[in-house]
Short mmCIF file of C-alpha atoms and ligand atoms in Angstrom, two decimals:
data_model
loop_
_atom_site.label_atom_id
_atom_site.label_comp_id
_atom_site.label_asym_id
_atom_site.label_seq_id
_atom_site.Cartn_x
_atom_site.Cartn_y
_atom_site.Cartn_z
CA UNK A 19 -5.27 -72.16 155.97
CA UNK A 20 -4.65 -75.73 154.71
CA UNK A 21 -3.41 -75.98 151.17
CA UNK A 22 -6.65 -77.60 150.12
CA UNK A 23 -8.51 -74.08 151.40
CA UNK A 24 -5.66 -71.89 150.26
CA UNK A 25 -5.63 -72.95 146.64
CA UNK A 26 -9.13 -71.84 146.34
CA UNK A 27 -9.21 -68.94 148.54
CA UNK A 28 -6.14 -67.04 147.85
CA UNK A 29 -7.42 -63.56 146.72
CA UNK A 30 -6.49 -61.54 143.89
CA UNK A 31 -4.61 -58.53 145.03
CA UNK A 32 -6.97 -56.18 142.96
CA UNK A 33 -10.79 -56.58 142.56
CA UNK A 34 -11.89 -55.82 139.02
CA UNK A 35 -14.92 -53.22 138.63
CA UNK A 36 -17.42 -55.79 138.79
CA UNK A 37 -16.15 -57.79 141.60
CA UNK A 38 -15.80 -60.80 139.83
CA UNK A 39 -15.36 -64.07 141.97
CA UNK A 40 -13.09 -65.58 139.63
CA UNK A 41 -9.95 -63.66 138.59
CA UNK A 42 -10.98 -62.23 135.01
CA UNK A 43 -8.91 -63.24 132.00
CA UNK A 44 -7.04 -59.86 131.08
CA UNK A 45 -6.68 -60.37 127.68
CA UNK A 46 -4.58 -57.21 126.89
CA UNK A 47 -1.11 -56.56 126.13
CA UNK A 48 -0.63 -52.80 126.92
CA UNK A 49 -1.74 -50.98 129.71
CA UNK A 50 -2.64 -47.39 130.26
CA UNK A 51 -0.78 -45.11 132.49
CA UNK A 52 -2.21 -41.73 134.10
CA UNK A 53 1.07 -39.73 133.36
CA UNK A 54 4.82 -40.03 132.00
CA UNK A 55 6.29 -40.37 135.56
CA UNK A 56 4.10 -43.29 136.46
CA UNK A 57 4.89 -44.95 133.02
CA UNK A 58 8.55 -44.47 133.32
CA UNK A 59 8.40 -45.99 137.05
CA UNK A 60 6.48 -49.06 135.79
CA UNK A 61 8.83 -49.71 132.85
CA UNK A 62 12.07 -49.40 134.73
CA UNK A 63 10.79 -51.44 137.62
CA UNK A 64 10.29 -48.85 140.29
CA UNK A 65 6.74 -50.12 140.43
CA UNK A 66 5.32 -53.40 139.86
CA UNK A 67 1.99 -52.49 138.12
CA UNK A 68 1.65 -54.23 134.43
CA UNK A 69 3.06 -52.56 131.47
CA UNK A 70 3.32 -55.10 128.73
CA UNK A 71 2.00 -58.40 128.95
CA UNK A 72 5.25 -60.28 127.66
CA UNK A 73 6.40 -59.42 131.26
CA UNK A 74 3.51 -58.99 133.49
CA UNK A 75 -0.39 -59.70 133.22
CA UNK A 76 -2.68 -59.43 136.04
CA UNK A 77 -4.22 -62.89 135.33
CA UNK A 78 -0.92 -64.59 135.16
CA UNK A 79 0.19 -62.96 138.24
CA UNK A 80 -2.70 -63.99 140.20
CA UNK A 81 -1.63 -67.73 139.41
CA UNK A 82 1.83 -67.21 140.34
CA UNK A 83 0.88 -65.55 143.83
CA UNK A 84 -1.31 -68.70 144.56
CA UNK A 85 1.37 -70.89 143.47
CA UNK A 86 3.80 -68.76 145.81
CA UNK A 87 1.47 -69.03 148.78
CA UNK A 88 1.26 -72.78 148.32
CA UNK A 89 4.81 -73.18 148.10
CA UNK A 90 6.45 -70.70 150.38
CA UNK A 91 8.68 -69.75 147.81
CA UNK A 92 10.22 -66.61 147.36
CA UNK A 93 9.07 -66.02 143.50
CA UNK A 94 7.12 -67.90 140.98
CA UNK A 95 7.31 -67.06 137.37
CA UNK A 96 4.88 -68.82 134.94
CA UNK A 97 5.92 -69.99 131.54
CA UNK A 98 3.97 -71.11 128.33
CA UNK A 99 5.18 -74.52 128.53
CA UNK A 100 7.24 -76.70 130.74
CA UNK A 101 9.93 -76.80 128.38
CA UNK A 102 9.83 -73.06 128.47
CA UNK A 103 10.46 -73.08 132.33
CA UNK A 104 13.17 -75.74 132.10
CA UNK A 105 15.04 -73.84 129.26
CA UNK A 106 14.70 -70.12 130.88
CA UNK A 107 15.76 -71.94 134.32
CA UNK A 108 19.05 -73.51 133.15
CA UNK A 109 20.01 -70.67 130.73
CA UNK A 110 19.64 -68.23 133.65
CA UNK A 111 22.32 -70.38 135.76
CA UNK A 112 24.46 -71.68 132.84
CA UNK A 113 27.02 -69.98 131.21
CA UNK A 114 29.73 -71.03 128.25
CA UNK A 115 32.44 -73.38 129.56
CA UNK A 116 30.26 -74.89 132.34
CA UNK A 117 28.59 -78.19 132.56
CA UNK A 118 24.95 -79.53 133.81
CA UNK A 119 25.49 -82.63 135.72
CA UNK A 120 22.36 -84.68 135.22
CA UNK A 121 20.88 -88.43 134.89
CA UNK A 122 20.37 -90.03 131.30
CA UNK A 123 16.72 -90.75 132.52
CA UNK A 124 15.32 -87.29 131.24
CA UNK A 125 12.42 -86.10 129.74
CA UNK A 126 12.93 -86.43 126.00
CA UNK A 127 13.20 -82.63 125.02
CA UNK A 128 15.10 -81.85 128.38
CA UNK A 129 17.86 -84.50 127.22
CA UNK A 130 17.59 -82.98 123.58
CA UNK A 131 17.84 -79.14 125.16
CA UNK A 132 21.01 -80.27 126.91
CA UNK A 133 22.91 -82.36 124.45
CA UNK A 134 21.73 -80.30 121.17
CA UNK A 135 20.90 -76.75 122.10
CA UNK A 136 23.01 -75.58 125.03
CA UNK A 137 25.80 -77.67 123.83
CA UNK A 138 25.85 -75.31 120.67
CA UNK A 139 26.09 -72.23 123.38
CA UNK A 140 29.37 -73.98 124.99
CA UNK A 141 27.24 -75.25 127.90
CA UNK A 142 28.27 -79.14 128.26
CA UNK A 143 26.38 -81.95 130.17
CA UNK A 144 27.90 -84.61 132.28
CA UNK A 145 25.48 -87.54 132.80
CA UNK A 146 25.81 -89.77 135.87
CA UNK A 147 23.51 -92.29 137.94
CA UNK A 148 21.87 -90.01 140.48
CA UNK A 149 21.08 -92.76 142.53
CA UNK A 150 24.52 -93.25 143.17
CA UNK A 151 25.95 -90.75 145.60
CA UNK A 152 29.51 -91.93 144.75
CA UNK A 153 29.10 -91.14 141.01
CA UNK A 154 27.62 -88.00 141.65
CA UNK A 155 30.45 -86.59 143.74
CA UNK A 156 32.96 -87.76 141.03
CA UNK A 157 31.01 -85.89 138.19
CA UNK A 158 30.69 -82.39 139.76
CA UNK A 159 33.81 -80.00 139.74
CA UNK A 160 34.30 -76.44 139.77
CA UNK A 161 32.52 -75.90 136.64
CA UNK A 162 29.39 -77.52 137.28
CA UNK A 163 26.70 -74.64 137.27
CA UNK A 164 23.78 -76.87 138.48
CA UNK A 165 22.54 -80.31 139.18
CA UNK A 166 19.26 -81.16 137.38
CA UNK A 167 17.01 -84.06 138.28
CA UNK A 168 13.45 -85.15 137.96
CA UNK A 169 12.06 -86.06 141.05
CA UNK A 170 10.42 -89.30 139.60
CA UNK A 171 11.81 -90.02 136.02
CA UNK A 172 9.59 -90.57 133.00
CA UNK A 173 9.12 -93.17 131.87
CA UNK A 174 11.71 -95.12 134.04
CA UNK A 175 10.04 -93.79 137.18
CA UNK A 176 13.38 -93.96 138.96
CA UNK A 177 13.45 -91.78 142.27
CA UNK A 178 16.76 -90.71 143.69
CA UNK A 179 17.54 -89.46 147.23
CA UNK A 180 17.16 -85.84 146.80
CA UNK A 181 18.27 -84.79 150.15
CA UNK A 182 21.48 -86.67 149.79
CA UNK A 183 22.28 -85.09 146.43
CA UNK A 184 21.27 -81.55 147.70
CA UNK A 185 23.69 -82.24 150.52
CA UNK A 186 26.69 -83.07 148.11
CA UNK A 187 25.53 -80.23 145.93
CA UNK A 188 25.39 -77.70 148.59
CA UNK A 189 28.70 -78.52 149.91
CA UNK A 190 30.35 -77.81 146.68
CA UNK A 191 28.21 -74.42 146.34
CA UNK A 192 26.18 -75.69 143.40
CA UNK A 193 22.21 -75.41 143.16
CA UNK A 194 19.87 -78.32 142.78
CA UNK A 195 17.27 -77.71 140.14
CA UNK A 196 14.40 -80.14 140.03
CA UNK A 197 11.96 -81.07 137.63
CA UNK A 198 8.82 -81.86 139.86
CA UNK A 199 6.06 -82.58 137.17
CA UNK A 200 5.33 -86.14 138.29
CA UNK A 201 4.17 -84.98 141.86
CA UNK A 202 1.95 -82.05 142.15
CA UNK A 203 3.95 -79.42 144.27
CA UNK A 204 1.17 -79.00 146.60
CA UNK A 205 1.68 -82.42 148.06
CA UNK A 206 5.15 -82.57 149.23
CA UNK A 207 7.87 -79.79 150.35
CA UNK A 208 10.45 -79.24 147.88
CA UNK A 209 12.46 -76.96 150.03
CA UNK A 210 12.76 -79.19 152.85
CA UNK A 211 14.28 -81.89 150.51
CA UNK A 212 16.94 -79.03 149.53
CA UNK A 213 15.69 -78.33 145.89
CA UNK A 214 16.73 -74.73 145.18
CA UNK A 215 14.49 -74.35 142.07
CA UNK A 216 11.61 -76.27 141.08
CA UNK A 217 10.76 -76.36 137.44
CA UNK A 218 7.59 -78.10 136.11
CA UNK A 219 4.99 -78.72 133.47
CA UNK A 220 1.84 -77.34 134.69
CA UNK A 221 0.39 -78.80 131.54
CA UNK A 222 0.20 -82.08 133.25
CA UNK A 223 -1.74 -81.97 136.82
CA UNK A 224 -2.47 -78.24 137.20
CA UNK A 225 -4.13 -77.75 133.55
CA UNK A 226 -6.76 -79.67 135.30
CA UNK A 227 -7.47 -82.11 132.28
CA UNK A 228 -5.33 -81.24 129.39
CA UNK A 229 -6.69 -77.62 128.88
CA UNK A 230 -3.45 -75.76 128.26
CA UNK A 231 0.26 -75.59 128.29
CA UNK A 232 2.07 -74.20 130.79
CA UNK A 233 5.53 -74.14 133.08
CA UNK A 234 6.53 -72.88 136.38
CA UNK A 235 10.01 -72.03 137.71
CA UNK A 236 9.33 -71.86 141.36
CA UNK A 237 12.25 -69.96 143.20
CA UNK A 238 13.24 -70.80 146.99
CA UNK A 239 15.44 -67.70 146.94
CA UNK A 240 18.71 -69.60 147.71
CA UNK A 241 20.48 -68.78 144.72
CA UNK A 242 21.98 -65.36 144.76
CA UNK A 243 20.74 -63.30 141.80
CA UNK A 244 18.76 -66.03 140.21
CA UNK A 245 15.31 -64.30 140.68
CA UNK A 246 16.55 -60.99 139.34
CA UNK A 247 18.22 -62.68 136.44
CA UNK A 248 14.99 -64.74 135.34
CA UNK A 249 12.84 -61.54 135.83
CA UNK A 250 14.87 -58.86 134.14
CA UNK A 251 16.80 -60.88 131.58
CA UNK A 252 15.25 -64.30 130.90
CA UNK A 253 11.44 -63.10 130.81
CA UNK A 254 11.91 -59.77 129.04
CA UNK A 255 14.46 -60.93 126.30
CA UNK A 256 13.61 -64.75 125.45
CA UNK A 257 9.58 -63.80 125.66
CA UNK A 258 8.13 -67.21 126.91
CA UNK A 259 5.86 -66.06 129.64
CA UNK A 260 2.61 -67.68 130.01
CA UNK A 261 -0.79 -66.44 128.25
CA UNK A 262 -3.55 -65.02 130.46
CA UNK A 263 -5.96 -67.72 129.27
CA UNK A 264 -3.60 -70.52 130.16
CA UNK A 265 -3.17 -68.56 133.66
CA UNK A 266 -7.00 -68.85 133.97
CA UNK A 267 -7.36 -72.48 133.35
CA UNK A 268 -4.67 -73.27 135.52
CA UNK A 269 -5.69 -71.31 138.39
CA UNK A 270 -9.10 -73.24 137.96
CA UNK A 271 -6.77 -76.47 137.96
CA UNK A 272 -5.11 -75.89 141.36
CA UNK A 273 -8.70 -75.30 142.87
CA UNK A 274 -9.41 -78.95 142.30
CA UNK A 275 -6.06 -80.55 142.38
CA UNK A 276 -6.50 -82.29 145.82
CA UNK A 277 -9.98 -83.85 144.78
CA UNK A 278 -8.40 -84.73 141.20
CA UNK A 279 -5.08 -86.10 142.56
CA UNK A 280 -6.43 -88.24 145.37
CA UNK A 281 -8.86 -89.86 142.88
CA UNK A 282 -5.96 -90.42 140.39
CA UNK A 283 -3.60 -91.64 142.91
CA UNK A 284 -6.39 -94.15 144.33
CA UNK A 285 -7.14 -95.17 140.74
CA UNK A 286 -3.63 -95.77 139.91
CA UNK A 287 -2.80 -98.04 142.81
CA UNK A 288 -5.79 -99.86 142.24
CA UNK A 289 -5.17 -100.54 138.62
CA UNK A 290 -1.11 -101.32 139.52
CA UNK A 291 -2.58 -103.96 141.81
CA UNK A 292 -4.87 -105.36 139.13
CA UNK A 293 -2.17 -105.30 136.52
CA UNK A 294 0.40 -107.18 138.89
CA UNK A 295 -1.91 -110.14 139.25
CA UNK A 296 -1.88 -110.88 135.69
CA UNK A 297 0.62 -113.66 135.27
CA UNK A 298 3.64 -112.41 132.88
CA UNK A 299 3.05 -108.89 133.24
CA UNK A 300 5.65 -106.62 135.14
CA UNK A 301 4.08 -103.47 136.77
CA UNK A 302 6.26 -100.53 137.64
CA UNK A 303 4.49 -98.12 139.97
CA UNK A 304 6.06 -96.92 143.31
CA UNK A 305 2.75 -96.75 144.98
CA UNK A 306 3.18 -100.62 145.10
CA UNK A 307 4.88 -101.89 148.55
CA UNK A 308 7.21 -104.33 146.47
CA UNK A 309 8.45 -101.24 144.44
CA UNK A 310 12.06 -100.58 145.11
CA UNK A 311 11.33 -96.90 145.32
CA UNK A 312 8.29 -97.34 147.47
CA UNK A 313 10.11 -96.00 150.68
CA UNK A 314 11.89 -93.45 149.38
CA UNK A 315 8.48 -91.79 147.87
CA UNK A 316 7.14 -92.32 151.33
CA UNK A 317 9.53 -90.41 152.97
CA UNK A 318 10.34 -87.80 150.39
CA UNK A 319 6.74 -87.04 148.75
CA UNK A 320 4.74 -87.63 151.94
CA UNK A 321 3.35 -91.09 150.66
CA UNK A 322 2.39 -89.76 146.97
CA UNK A 323 3.23 -91.76 144.33
CA UNK A 324 1.75 -89.96 141.11
CA UNK A 325 -0.65 -91.52 138.71
CA UNK A 326 1.60 -92.93 135.93
CA UNK A 327 1.99 -96.62 135.58
CA UNK A 328 4.22 -98.67 133.33
CA UNK A 329 4.28 -102.24 132.31
CA UNK A 330 5.77 -104.35 130.07
CA UNK A 331 4.36 -106.71 127.39
CA UNK A 332 6.35 -109.50 125.66
CA UNK A 333 7.25 -107.62 122.63
CA UNK A 334 6.82 -104.59 120.46
CA UNK A 335 4.15 -105.93 118.26
CA UNK A 336 2.05 -106.89 121.34
CA UNK A 337 2.42 -103.38 122.67
CA UNK A 338 0.86 -102.08 119.25
CA UNK A 339 -1.69 -104.57 119.56
CA UNK A 340 -2.59 -103.71 122.91
CA UNK A 341 -2.82 -99.81 122.17
CA UNK A 342 -4.92 -100.57 118.99
CA UNK A 343 -7.35 -102.57 121.36
CA UNK A 344 -8.17 -100.28 123.95
CA UNK A 345 -11.56 -99.14 123.88
CA UNK A 346 -12.23 -96.28 126.50
CA UNK A 347 -8.42 -95.50 127.20
CA UNK A 348 -7.29 -92.92 124.84
CA UNK A 349 -4.17 -93.45 122.56
CA UNK A 350 -2.69 -90.15 123.38
CA UNK A 351 0.32 -88.28 125.17
CA UNK A 352 -0.11 -86.30 128.21
CA UNK A 353 0.14 -86.99 131.60
CA UNK A 354 -2.46 -86.78 134.56
CA UNK A 355 -5.47 -85.66 132.08
CA UNK A 356 -8.96 -86.26 133.58
CA UNK A 357 -9.04 -89.25 131.03
CA UNK A 358 -6.70 -92.26 131.27
CA UNK A 359 -4.19 -92.38 128.42
CA UNK A 360 -2.02 -94.90 127.22
CA UNK A 361 1.23 -94.42 124.93
CA UNK A 362 4.07 -96.71 123.59
CA UNK A 363 6.96 -94.34 124.48
CA UNK A 364 9.97 -95.94 122.24
CA UNK A 365 7.96 -95.14 118.98
CA UNK A 366 6.42 -92.00 120.10
CA UNK A 367 7.77 -89.51 122.52
CA UNK A 368 11.42 -91.33 122.13
CA UNK A 369 10.62 -92.34 118.56
CA UNK A 370 13.14 -89.85 116.84
CA UNK A 371 16.13 -90.87 118.96
CA UNK A 372 18.30 -93.46 117.86
CA UNK A 373 18.40 -96.85 119.19
CA UNK A 374 21.45 -96.29 120.94
CA UNK A 375 20.27 -93.06 122.57
CA UNK A 376 16.91 -95.34 123.43
CA UNK A 377 19.21 -98.09 124.96
CA UNK A 378 21.08 -95.65 127.19
CA UNK A 379 18.05 -93.92 128.42
CA UNK A 380 16.64 -97.17 129.18
CA UNK A 381 13.61 -96.75 127.12
CA UNK A 382 12.40 -100.27 126.72
CA UNK A 383 10.82 -101.10 123.25
CA UNK A 384 8.29 -103.23 125.11
CA UNK A 385 7.09 -100.60 127.75
CA UNK A 386 3.48 -99.15 127.65
CA UNK A 387 3.16 -95.87 129.69
CA UNK A 388 -0.48 -95.43 131.35
CA UNK A 389 -1.66 -92.07 132.72
CA UNK A 390 -4.42 -92.87 134.84
CA UNK A 391 -7.47 -90.52 134.86
CA UNK A 392 -10.84 -89.90 136.90
CA UNK A 393 -12.96 -92.57 135.21
CA UNK A 394 -14.53 -95.36 137.61
CA UNK A 395 -11.79 -97.70 138.45
CA UNK A 396 -13.56 -100.87 137.20
CA UNK A 397 -14.01 -99.40 133.97
CA UNK A 398 -10.28 -98.71 133.63
CA UNK A 399 -9.28 -102.19 134.78
CA UNK A 400 -11.81 -103.86 132.41
CA UNK A 401 -10.53 -101.83 129.32
CA UNK A 402 -6.67 -103.08 130.36
CA UNK A 403 -7.76 -106.38 130.69
CA UNK A 404 -9.55 -106.96 127.48
CA UNK A 405 -6.83 -104.84 125.62
CA UNK A 406 -4.04 -106.99 127.43
CA UNK A 407 -6.00 -110.13 126.36
CA UNK A 408 -6.17 -109.21 122.93
CA UNK A 409 -2.37 -108.28 122.73
CA UNK A 410 -0.77 -111.55 124.26
C1 PLP B 508 5.73 -82.83 129.48
C2 PLP B 508 6.71 -83.04 130.78
C3 PLP B 508 7.84 -81.79 130.29
C4 PLP B 508 7.69 -80.84 129.34
O1 PLP B 508 6.45 -79.78 129.68
P1 PLP B 508 5.52 -79.11 128.27
O2 PLP B 508 4.45 -78.58 129.05
O3 PLP B 508 5.10 -80.23 127.35
O4 PLP B 508 6.58 -78.41 127.54
C5 PLP B 508 8.85 -81.75 131.02
N1 PLP B 508 9.22 -82.74 132.06
C6 PLP B 508 8.49 -83.58 132.44
C7 PLP B 508 8.64 -84.73 133.59
C8 PLP B 508 7.02 -83.79 131.55
O5 PLP B 508 6.61 -85.02 131.63
#
């Protein structure tokens, strides 16, 4: 089956007593066993029946299986947020004395995880420009535990050449961990780009409209021992497994991803074109043929560009005025919600960082970030027009 069909028809392994067509939400933590031997087998990993919902739950396993079949990966583990997926995956790979090589163009909490939390455990971070392969080569050494990249950075929307990065990494026997939140994994082939492990916030595209937090670690089976360490060590001891209700919501999200994403990307392209025609407004959206990352997105992501747009207004004051003037578009964070959303990243998501940190991360004080939703295109454009008019 094609992915559109597979996302809907991947059956769950074990039907419930009523033959429910949707996978039921198994809101239970414990599972009963018929005897001591089968209980021991389950707890010691000799069978894979659920024993405790911190580690396995039928509704979550069903969600993981669907993602596995859609990605052709070896294993998928669902976490209770994107940050949980990222922190668990990186902690499974890193050890004290090693370093992560990455870009400064990072999601804010990933940046703080690396620079504040992991540093206290003796794991360093070396920042380099991942669009510069020579700089990357100079940054890696024998102590590099992984290269971590975002396939499209948020909010700078920089797109590096992933295949070229992976070739350098693999030649040095270093795995590539990629945050693929910005383009749904159903729409491009991460393994063919050389990504060893995908981490993502399923909160965004897959929650299907801002319903639930979630994160995924998608393991392509190329790192020795990673899968075992993730399941046996991280999942059990850090306790960040996805809850069954979120897995249910996100399974429904997968069923509609093609319809939603298709509309959101079409809307985003139309909005980016409309905004570009306003004098004095610079729009950043890789779907525009004039964007510097357009061609690489065509090549790497099968012509998918996501549904996030940024643009610059003349001043921070006009940014606030713009946000305050919106009538339909919501003043909210989150990405790829069903509703269109607007945010001023410098004063919110990155608001608690220092000015120096924001400058280093290229978080412009005059940047507006839009997540384009499923509304009629003309309603989105009209709201943006009137708010920009009020702001400048
Ligand atoms: C939102 C986001 C995250 C964090 O995900 P949560 O589900 O909010 O924990 C990580 N990376 C990127 C690129 C994101 O947009």
